[in-house]
Tab-separated table of N, CA and C in Angstrom:
chain	number	residue	atom	x	y	z
A	291	PRO	N	0.826	-1.195	0.000
A	291	PRO	CA	0.000	0.000	0.000
A	291	PRO	C	0.864	1.251	0.000
A	292	ARG	N	0.373	2.272	-0.677
A	292	ARG	CA	1.114	3.528	-0.772
A	292	ARG	C	0.693	4.479	0.329
A	293	GLY	N	1.586	5.367	0.670
A	293	GLY	CA	1.283	6.412	1.641
A	293	GLY	C	1.518	5.949	3.066
A	294	ASN	N	1.592	6.917	3.956
A	294	ASN	CA	1.820	6.635	5.366
A	294	ASN	C	0.627	7.013	6.217
A	295	GLY	N	-0.533	7.181	5.607
A	295	GLY	CA	-1.715	7.601	6.347
A	295	GLY	C	-2.200	6.539	7.309
A	296	VAL	N	-2.867	6.982	8.342
A	296	VAL	CA	-3.465	6.069	9.304
A	296	VAL	C	-4.797	5.607	8.741
A	297	ARG	N	-4.977	4.304	8.673
A	297	ARG	CA	-6.222	3.741	8.156
A	297	ARG	C	-7.008	3.127	9.299
A	298	ILE	N	-8.317	3.262	9.226
A	298	ILE	CA	-9.187	2.645	10.217
A	298	ILE	C	-8.973	1.142	10.167
A	299	GLY	N	-8.816	0.525	11.331
A	299	GLY	CA	-8.697	-0.919	11.398
A	299	GLY	C	-7.275	-1.439	11.312
A	300	ASP	N	-6.277	-0.574	11.144
A	300	ASP	CA	-4.910	-1.070	11.021
A	300	ASP	C	-4.150	-1.029	12.340
A	301	GLY	N	-4.814	-0.671	13.429
A	301	GLY	CA	-4.154	-0.583	14.717
A	301	GLY	C	-3.543	0.786	14.961
A	302	LEU	N	-3.149	1.449	13.899
A	302	LEU	CA	-2.579	2.784	14.043
A	302	LEU	C	-3.665	3.810	14.324
A	303	GLY	N	-4.871	3.560	13.827
A	303	GLY	CA	-5.977	4.482	14.069
A	303	GLY	C	-6.262	4.618	15.552
A	304	ALA	N	-6.276	3.485	16.264
A	304	ALA	CA	-6.518	3.514	17.707
A	304	ALA	C	-5.403	4.272	18.416
A	305	ALA	N	-4.175	4.086	17.952
A	305	ALA	CA	-3.051	4.804	18.551
A	305	ALA	C	-3.192	6.307	18.317
A	306	ARG	N	-3.667	6.687	17.143
A	306	ARG	CA	-3.870	8.108	16.831
A	306	ARG	C	-4.951	8.699	17.727
A	307	VAL	N	-6.040	7.955	17.904
A	307	VAL	CA	-7.117	8.427	18.779
A	307	VAL	C	-6.573	8.653	20.184
A	308	GLU	N	-5.820	7.694	20.691
A	308	GLU	CA	-5.286	7.812	22.047
A	308	GLU	C	-4.300	8.971	22.166
A	309	ALA	N	-3.507	9.210	21.128
A	309	ALA	CA	-2.555	10.322	21.159
A	309	ALA	C	-3.282	11.666	21.191
A	310	VAL	N	-4.309	11.812	20.372
A	310	VAL	CA	-5.074	13.063	20.342
A	310	VAL	C	-5.821	13.239	21.659
A	311	ARG	N	-6.403	12.142	22.171
A	311	ARG	CA	-7.117	12.204	23.452
A	311	ARG	C	-6.163	12.622	24.572
A	312	ALA	N	-4.982	12.028	24.622
A	312	ALA	CA	-4.010	12.354	25.669
A	312	ALA	C	-3.609	13.827	25.610
A	313	ALA	N	-3.405	14.346	24.407
A	313	ALA	CA	-3.043	15.760	24.265
A	313	ALA	C	-4.179	16.657	24.747
A	314	CYS	N	-5.405	16.318	24.381
A	314	CYS	CA	-6.560	17.117	24.811
A	314	CYS	C	-6.732	17.052	26.324
A	315	GLU	N	-6.585	15.854	26.904
A	315	GLU	CA	-6.702	15.710	28.358
A	315	GLU	C	-5.633	16.529	29.065
A	316	HIS	N	-4.438	16.529	28.523
A	316	HIS	CA	-3.339	17.280	29.123
A	316	HIS	C	-3.647	18.781	29.162
A	317	HIS	N	-4.167	19.306	28.070
A	317	HIS	CA	-4.392	20.750	27.971
A	317	HIS	C	-5.721	21.206	28.564
A	318	LEU	N	-6.717	20.319	28.593
A	318	LEU	CA	-8.055	20.727	29.027
A	318	LEU	C	-8.509	20.064	30.316
A	319	GLY	N	-7.938	18.930	30.650
A	319	GLY	CA	-8.396	18.152	31.795
A	319	GLY	C	-9.535	17.227	31.380
A	320	LYS	N	-9.633	16.086	32.061
A	320	LYS	CA	-10.643	15.084	31.696
A	320	LYS	C	-12.078	15.587	31.813
A	321	PRO	N	-12.447	16.262	32.905
A	321	PRO	CA	-13.857	16.684	33.025
A	321	PRO	C	-14.299	17.621	31.901
A	322	LEU	N	-13.483	18.624	31.585
A	322	LEU	CA	-13.852	19.564	30.523
A	322	LEU	C	-13.843	18.867	29.168
A	323	LEU	N	-12.865	18.014	28.929
A	323	LEU	CA	-12.811	17.276	27.670
A	323	LEU	C	-14.064	16.435	27.487
A	324	SER	N	-14.454	15.719	28.507
A	324	SER	CA	-15.654	14.884	28.431
A	324	SER	C	-16.893	15.721	28.141
A	325	LYS	N	-17.003	16.851	28.816
A	325	LYS	CA	-18.149	17.742	28.629
A	325	LYS	C	-18.205	18.282	27.204
A	326	LEU	N	-17.060	18.728	26.701
A	326	LEU	CA	-17.016	19.298	25.354
A	326	LEU	C	-17.267	18.244	24.280
A	327	LEU	N	-16.726	17.041	24.458
A	327	LEU	CA	-16.975	15.974	23.489
A	327	LEU	C	-18.454	15.599	23.463
A	328	SER	N	-19.076	15.542	24.621
A	328	SER	CA	-20.513	15.249	24.675
A	328	SER	C	-21.309	16.321	23.941
A	329	TYR	N	-20.935	17.561	24.158
A	329	TYR	CA	-21.594	18.684	23.501
A	329	TYR	C	-21.434	18.594	21.985
A	330	MET	N	-20.220	18.279	21.542
A	330	MET	CA	-19.956	18.178	20.107
A	330	MET	C	-20.699	16.985	19.493
A	331	ARG	N	-20.766	15.875	20.224
A	331	ARG	CA	-21.507	14.709	19.718
A	331	ARG	C	-22.988	15.032	19.555
A	332	GLU	N	-23.538	15.733	20.528
A	332	GLU	CA	-24.958	16.094	20.450
A	332	GLU	C	-25.198	17.027	19.268
A	333	ARG	N	-24.308	17.974	19.054
A	333	ARG	CA	-24.428	18.884	17.910
A	333	ARG	C	-24.353	18.100	16.604
A	334	ASN	N	-23.410	17.166	16.513
A	334	ASN	CA	-23.288	16.345	15.305
A	334	ASN	C	-24.541	15.509	15.075
A	335	ARG	N	-25.107	14.970	16.149
A	335	ARG	CA	-26.339	14.192	16.032
A	335	ARG	C	-27.454	15.062	15.475
A	336	MET	N	-27.570	16.272	15.999
A	336	MET	CA	-28.609	17.189	15.542
A	336	MET	C	-28.430	17.517	14.062
A	337	LEU	N	-27.195	17.764	13.653
A	337	LEU	CA	-26.919	18.065	12.247
A	337	LEU	C	-27.274	16.881	11.357
A	338	GLN	N	-26.903	15.673	11.784
A	338	GLN	CA	-27.195	14.476	10.999
A	338	GLN	C	-28.688	14.235	10.861
A	339	GLU	N	-29.450	14.639	11.858
A	339	GLU	CA	-30.899	14.449	11.823
A	339	GLU	C	-31.615	15.619	11.166
A	340	GLY	N	-30.845	16.574	10.643
A	340	GLY	CA	-31.431	17.688	9.920
A	340	GLY	C	-32.002	18.781	10.799
A	341	GLU	N	-31.664	18.760	12.086
A	341	GLU	CA	-32.148	19.804	12.985
A	341	GLU	C	-31.339	21.077	12.760
A	342	GLU	N	-31.961	22.189	13.071
A	342	GLU	CA	-31.297	23.472	12.915
A	342	GLU	C	-30.322	23.681	14.066
A	343	VAL	N	-29.108	24.064	13.731
A	343	VAL	CA	-28.070	24.308	14.731
A	343	VAL	C	-27.462	25.675	14.443
A	344	CYS	N	-27.380	26.492	15.456
A	344	CYS	CA	-26.823	27.840	15.311
A	344	CYS	C	-25.311	27.793	15.553
A	345	ASP	N	-24.538	28.003	14.490
A	345	ASP	CA	-23.081	27.974	14.609
A	345	ASP	C	-22.564	29.048	15.561
A	346	ALA	N	-23.158	30.220	15.532
A	346	ALA	CA	-22.708	31.307	16.407
A	346	ALA	C	-22.897	30.926	17.872
A	347	ALA	N	-24.033	30.318	18.194
A	347	ALA	CA	-24.286	29.888	19.572
A	347	ALA	C	-23.306	28.789	19.975
A	348	PHE	N	-23.028	27.886	19.050
A	348	PHE	CA	-22.078	26.804	19.305
A	348	PHE	C	-20.701	27.380	19.645
A	349	HIS	N	-20.239	28.338	18.854
A	349	HIS	CA	-18.926	28.940	19.100
A	349	HIS	C	-18.911	29.772	20.381
A	350	ARG	N	-20.017	30.441	20.693
A	350	ARG	CA	-20.097	31.184	21.962
A	350	ARG	C	-19.974	30.229	23.143
A	351	GLU	N	-20.649	29.092	23.051
A	351	GLU	CA	-20.604	28.111	24.138
A	351	GLU	C	-19.195	27.535	24.292
A	352	LEU	N	-18.552	27.228	23.174
A	352	LEU	CA	-17.174	26.731	23.252
A	352	LEU	C	-16.264	27.771	23.888
A	353	ARG	N	-16.408	29.030	23.490
A	353	ARG	CA	-15.586	30.100	24.052
A	353	ARG	C	-15.864	30.271	25.547
A	354	ALA	N	-17.116	30.149	25.938
A	354	ALA	CA	-17.466	30.286	27.354
A	354	ALA	C	-16.814	29.180	28.185
A	355	GLN	N	-16.756	27.975	27.646
A	355	GLN	CA	-16.179	26.855	28.376
A	355	GLN	C	-14.651	26.834	28.316
A	356	LEU	N	-14.097	27.180	27.169
A	356	LEU	CA	-12.650	27.108	26.984
A	356	LEU	C	-11.929	28.391	27.369
A	357	GLY	N	-12.586	29.519	27.172
A	357	GLY	CA	-11.913	30.796	27.323
A	357	GLY	C	-11.166	31.104	26.038
A	358	ALA	N	-10.932	32.361	25.782
A	358	ALA	CA	-10.285	32.777	24.534
A	358	ALA	C	-8.898	32.164	24.377
A	359	ASP	N	-8.188	31.973	25.492
A	359	ASP	CA	-6.817	31.468	25.418
A	359	ASP	C	-6.724	29.985	25.058
A	360	ARG	N	-7.832	29.233	25.170
A	360	ARG	CA	-7.782	27.803	24.827
A	360	ARG	C	-8.637	27.453	23.610
A	361	MET	N	-9.128	28.439	22.893
A	361	MET	CA	-9.916	28.163	21.683
A	361	MET	C	-9.086	27.442	20.621
A	362	GLU	N	-7.778	27.535	20.718
A	362	GLU	CA	-6.912	26.844	19.757
A	362	GLU	C	-7.096	25.328	19.808
A	363	TYR	N	-7.691	24.805	20.880
A	363	TYR	CA	-7.874	23.359	21.011
A	363	TYR	C	-9.164	22.858	20.374
A	364	VAL	N	-9.970	23.750	19.823
A	364	VAL	CA	-11.219	23.341	19.175
A	364	VAL	C	-10.937	22.379	18.023
A	365	ASN	N	-9.906	22.646	17.234
A	365	ASN	CA	-9.585	21.741	16.123
A	365	ASN	C	-9.208	20.353	16.625
A	366	ALA	N	-8.447	20.281	17.710
A	366	ALA	CA	-8.075	18.982	18.277
A	366	ALA	C	-9.309	18.257	18.805
A	367	LEU	N	-10.229	18.994	19.432
A	367	LEU	CA	-11.483	18.399	19.910
A	367	LEU	C	-12.301	17.849	18.751
A	368	ASP	N	-12.382	18.622	17.692
A	368	ASP	CA	-13.123	18.192	16.515
A	368	ASP	C	-12.483	16.945	15.905
A	369	GLN	N	-11.164	16.940	15.839
A	369	GLN	CA	-10.450	15.776	15.303
A	369	GLN	C	-10.703	14.549	16.178
A	370	LEU	N	-10.641	14.708	17.487
A	370	LEU	CA	-10.876	13.587	18.394
A	370	LEU	C	-12.291	13.051	18.246
A	371	SER	N	-13.255	13.944	18.172
A	371	SER	CA	-14.648	13.534	17.987
A	371	SER	C	-14.800	12.729	16.697
A	372	TYR	N	-14.202	13.220	15.615
A	372	TYR	CA	-14.263	12.532	14.320
A	372	TYR	C	-13.588	11.158	14.393
A	373	LEU	N	-12.391	11.111	14.963
A	373	LEU	CA	-11.661	9.849	15.048
A	373	LEU	C	-12.431	8.817	15.864
A	374	GLU	N	-13.005	9.239	16.983
A	374	GLU	CA	-13.763	8.301	17.814
A	374	GLU	C	-15.003	7.786	17.094
A	375	MET	N	-15.657	8.651	16.339
A	375	MET	CA	-16.848	8.222	15.596
A	375	MET	C	-16.495	7.237	14.494
A	376	ASN	N	-15.323	7.375	13.910
A	376	ASN	CA	-14.960	6.591	12.739
A	376	ASN	C	-13.978	5.463	13.006
A	377	HIS	N	-13.602	5.260	14.235
A	377	HIS	CA	-12.723	4.148	14.578
A	377	HIS	C	-13.429	3.313	15.633
A	378	PRO	N	-13.974	2.168	15.246
A	378	PRO	CA	-14.812	1.387	16.145
A	378	PRO	C	-14.113	0.902	17.408
A	379	ALA	N	-12.824	0.642	17.377
A	379	ALA	CA	-12.139	0.109	18.548
A	379	ALA	C	-11.708	1.198	19.517
A	380	ALA	N	-11.575	2.406	19.038
A	380	ALA	CA	-11.129	3.508	19.884
A	380	ALA	C	-12.341	4.257	20.408
A	381	GLY	N	-12.116	5.036	21.426
A	381	GLY	CA	-13.207	5.838	21.951
A	381	GLY	C	-14.237	5.022	22.697
A	382	VAL	N	-13.844	3.831	23.160
A	382	VAL	CA	-14.782	2.976	23.885
A	382	VAL	C	-15.289	3.684	25.123
A	383	ALA	N	-14.424	4.452	25.759
A	383	ALA	CA	-14.834	5.177	26.959
A	383	ALA	C	-15.935	6.171	26.659
A	384	ALA	N	-15.998	6.636	25.434
A	384	ALA	CA	-16.981	7.656	25.076
A	384	ALA	C	-18.359	7.069	24.814
A	385	LYS	N	-18.440	5.758	24.599
A	385	LYS	CA	-19.696	5.182	24.155
A	385	LYS	C	-20.819	5.251	25.177
A	386	GLY	N	-20.538	5.306	26.454
A	386	GLY	CA	-21.621	5.333	27.419
A	386	GLY	C	-21.922	6.712	27.959
A	387	GLN	N	-21.322	7.733	27.407
A	387	GLN	CA	-21.498	9.070	27.956
A	387	GLN	C	-22.873	9.626	27.639
A	388	HIS	N	-23.425	10.279	28.611
A	388	HIS	CA	-24.731	10.907	28.462
A	388	HIS	C	-24.551	12.256	27.784
A	389	VAL	N	-25.358	12.535	26.783
A	389	VAL	CA	-25.237	13.804	26.066
A	389	VAL	C	-26.441	14.704	26.276
A	390	GLY	N	-27.293	14.355	27.192
A	390	GLY	CA	-28.433	15.215	27.472
A	390	GLY	C	-29.685	14.738	26.782
A	391	PRO	N	-30.821	15.265	27.195
A	391	PRO	CA	-32.085	14.857	26.592
A	391	PRO	C	-32.138	15.238	25.123
A	392	THR	N	-32.699	14.364	24.320
A	392	THR	CA	-32.696	14.591	22.880
A	392	THR	C	-33.602	15.737	22.463
A	393	GLY	N	-34.581	16.088	23.265
A	393	GLY	CA	-35.486	17.166	22.893
A	393	GLY	C	-34.955	18.546	23.216
A	394	MET	N	-33.831	18.609	23.890
A	394	MET	CA	-33.284	19.893	24.318
A	394	MET	C	-32.075	20.256	23.466
A	395	PRO	N	-31.871	21.541	23.212
A	395	PRO	CA	-30.653	21.934	22.501
A	395	PRO	C	-29.447	21.658	23.394
A	396	PRO	N	-28.298	21.332	22.819
A	396	PRO	CA	-27.134	21.044	23.643
A	396	PRO	C	-26.705	22.282	24.414
A	397	ARG	N	-26.384	22.083	25.657
A	397	ARG	CA	-25.952	23.187	26.514
A	397	ARG	C	-24.964	22.639	27.522
A	398	LEU	N	-23.841	23.288	27.673
A	398	LEU	CA	-22.858	22.875	28.649
A	398	LEU	C	-23.158	23.547	29.969
A	399	VAL	N	-22.791	22.882	31.034
A	399	VAL	CA	-22.970	23.437	32.364
A	399	VAL	C	-21.587	23.682	32.935
A	400	ALA	N	-21.360	24.867	33.450
A	400	ALA	CA	-20.047	25.200	33.989
A	400	ALA	C	-19.701	24.279	35.140
A	401	ALA	N	-18.448	23.873	35.186
A	401	ALA	CA	-17.985	22.961	36.244
A	401	ALA	C	-17.771	23.718	37.530
């Protein structure tokens, strides 16, 4: 096979997920990381189901939780969320997390 990319199912994908997760945990802490991933998963679910999602409100909520100085980690959070969704063996810890009632818009609660 050509290229050095990480492919789902080759064992390297799980290692990539764990590396991104470890970096996010280091910079954000486990409680905030868990909260933000749950929020992002709920937003993704809403988008997939065709529900209306306000991007401005989403970014305001992320800024409120992260603060302006940690907004640089949004891309890493997004990458981690994507990797966990697309790598069946990784992100097992995320599978039982509660993301809030389905009838309510996603909202984070300050720790």
